XYZ file of C-alpha atoms in Angstrom:
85
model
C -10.237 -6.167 -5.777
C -10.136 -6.846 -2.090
C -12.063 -5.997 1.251
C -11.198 -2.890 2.327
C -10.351 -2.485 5.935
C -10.761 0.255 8.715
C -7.590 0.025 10.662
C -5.281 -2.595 13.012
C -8.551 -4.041 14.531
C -9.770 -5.249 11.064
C -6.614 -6.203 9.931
C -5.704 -8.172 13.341
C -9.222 -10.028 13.271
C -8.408 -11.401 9.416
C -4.798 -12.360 10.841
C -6.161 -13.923 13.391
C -8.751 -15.932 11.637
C -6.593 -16.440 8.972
C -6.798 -20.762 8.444
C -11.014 -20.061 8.703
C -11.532 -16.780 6.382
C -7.816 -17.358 4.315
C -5.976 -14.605 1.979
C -3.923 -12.030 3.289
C -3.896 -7.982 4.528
C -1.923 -6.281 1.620
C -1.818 -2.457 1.907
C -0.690 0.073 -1.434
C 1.792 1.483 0.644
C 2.601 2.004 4.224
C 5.103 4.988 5.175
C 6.921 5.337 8.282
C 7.467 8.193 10.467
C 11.023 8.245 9.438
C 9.779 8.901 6.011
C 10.709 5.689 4.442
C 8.205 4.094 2.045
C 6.821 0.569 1.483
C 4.881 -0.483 -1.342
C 2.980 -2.897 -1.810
C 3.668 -4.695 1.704
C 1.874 -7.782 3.006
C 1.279 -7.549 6.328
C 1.519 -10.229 8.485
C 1.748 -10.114 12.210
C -0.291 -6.800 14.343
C 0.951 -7.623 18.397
C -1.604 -6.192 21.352
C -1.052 -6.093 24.207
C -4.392 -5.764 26.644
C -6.253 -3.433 24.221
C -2.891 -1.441 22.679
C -1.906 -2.542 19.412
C 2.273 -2.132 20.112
C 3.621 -3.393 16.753
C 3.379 -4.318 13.079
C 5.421 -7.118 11.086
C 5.516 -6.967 7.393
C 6.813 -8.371 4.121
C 8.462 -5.854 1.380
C 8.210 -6.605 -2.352
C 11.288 -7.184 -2.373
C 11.061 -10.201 0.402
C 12.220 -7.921 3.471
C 10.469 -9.009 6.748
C 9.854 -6.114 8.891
C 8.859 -5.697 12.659
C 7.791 -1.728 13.414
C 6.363 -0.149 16.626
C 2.872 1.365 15.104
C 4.026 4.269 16.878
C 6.414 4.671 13.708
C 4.129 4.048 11.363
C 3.072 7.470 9.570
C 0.322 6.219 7.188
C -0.819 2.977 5.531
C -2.884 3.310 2.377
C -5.087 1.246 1.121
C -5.430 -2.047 3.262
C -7.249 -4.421 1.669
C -7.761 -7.873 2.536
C -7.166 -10.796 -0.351
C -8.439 -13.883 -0.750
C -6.389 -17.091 -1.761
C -7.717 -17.930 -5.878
């Protein structure tokens, strides 16, 4: 089981310390506004700009990279972030 995290700041810290802390932010599922649903998605890339987070880039089970304002993003359950074994 991973650390569980409290929203974009947490995950954007562990992506941005990534080479010092390693692992990855992996979330159960994350749903956009559109209603289309992810699971299992790696996230891998949160942009800010000044202090507004603006987008979200993310990797689909089935290998599809995704870039998504947060804006669209409805809900995403369960981030958690993993440590390399």
């Amino acid at each position: 089981m991973g650390i569980p995290m409290n929203g974009l700041r947490d995950m954007k810290a562990i992506l941005a310390n990534e080479r010092k802390v390693g692992g990855a932010v992996e979330a159960a599922l994350l749903r956009l506004r559109s209603g289309e649903e992810y699971r299992n998605v790696c996230i891998v890339h949160i942009d800010q700009l000044g202090a507004q987070y603006y987008s979200v880039g993310f990797v689909t089970e089935q290998g599809e990279r995704l870039i998504v304002n947060v804006h669209d993003i409805s809900v995403i359950s369960a981030p958690e972030h993993k440590k390399n074994s």
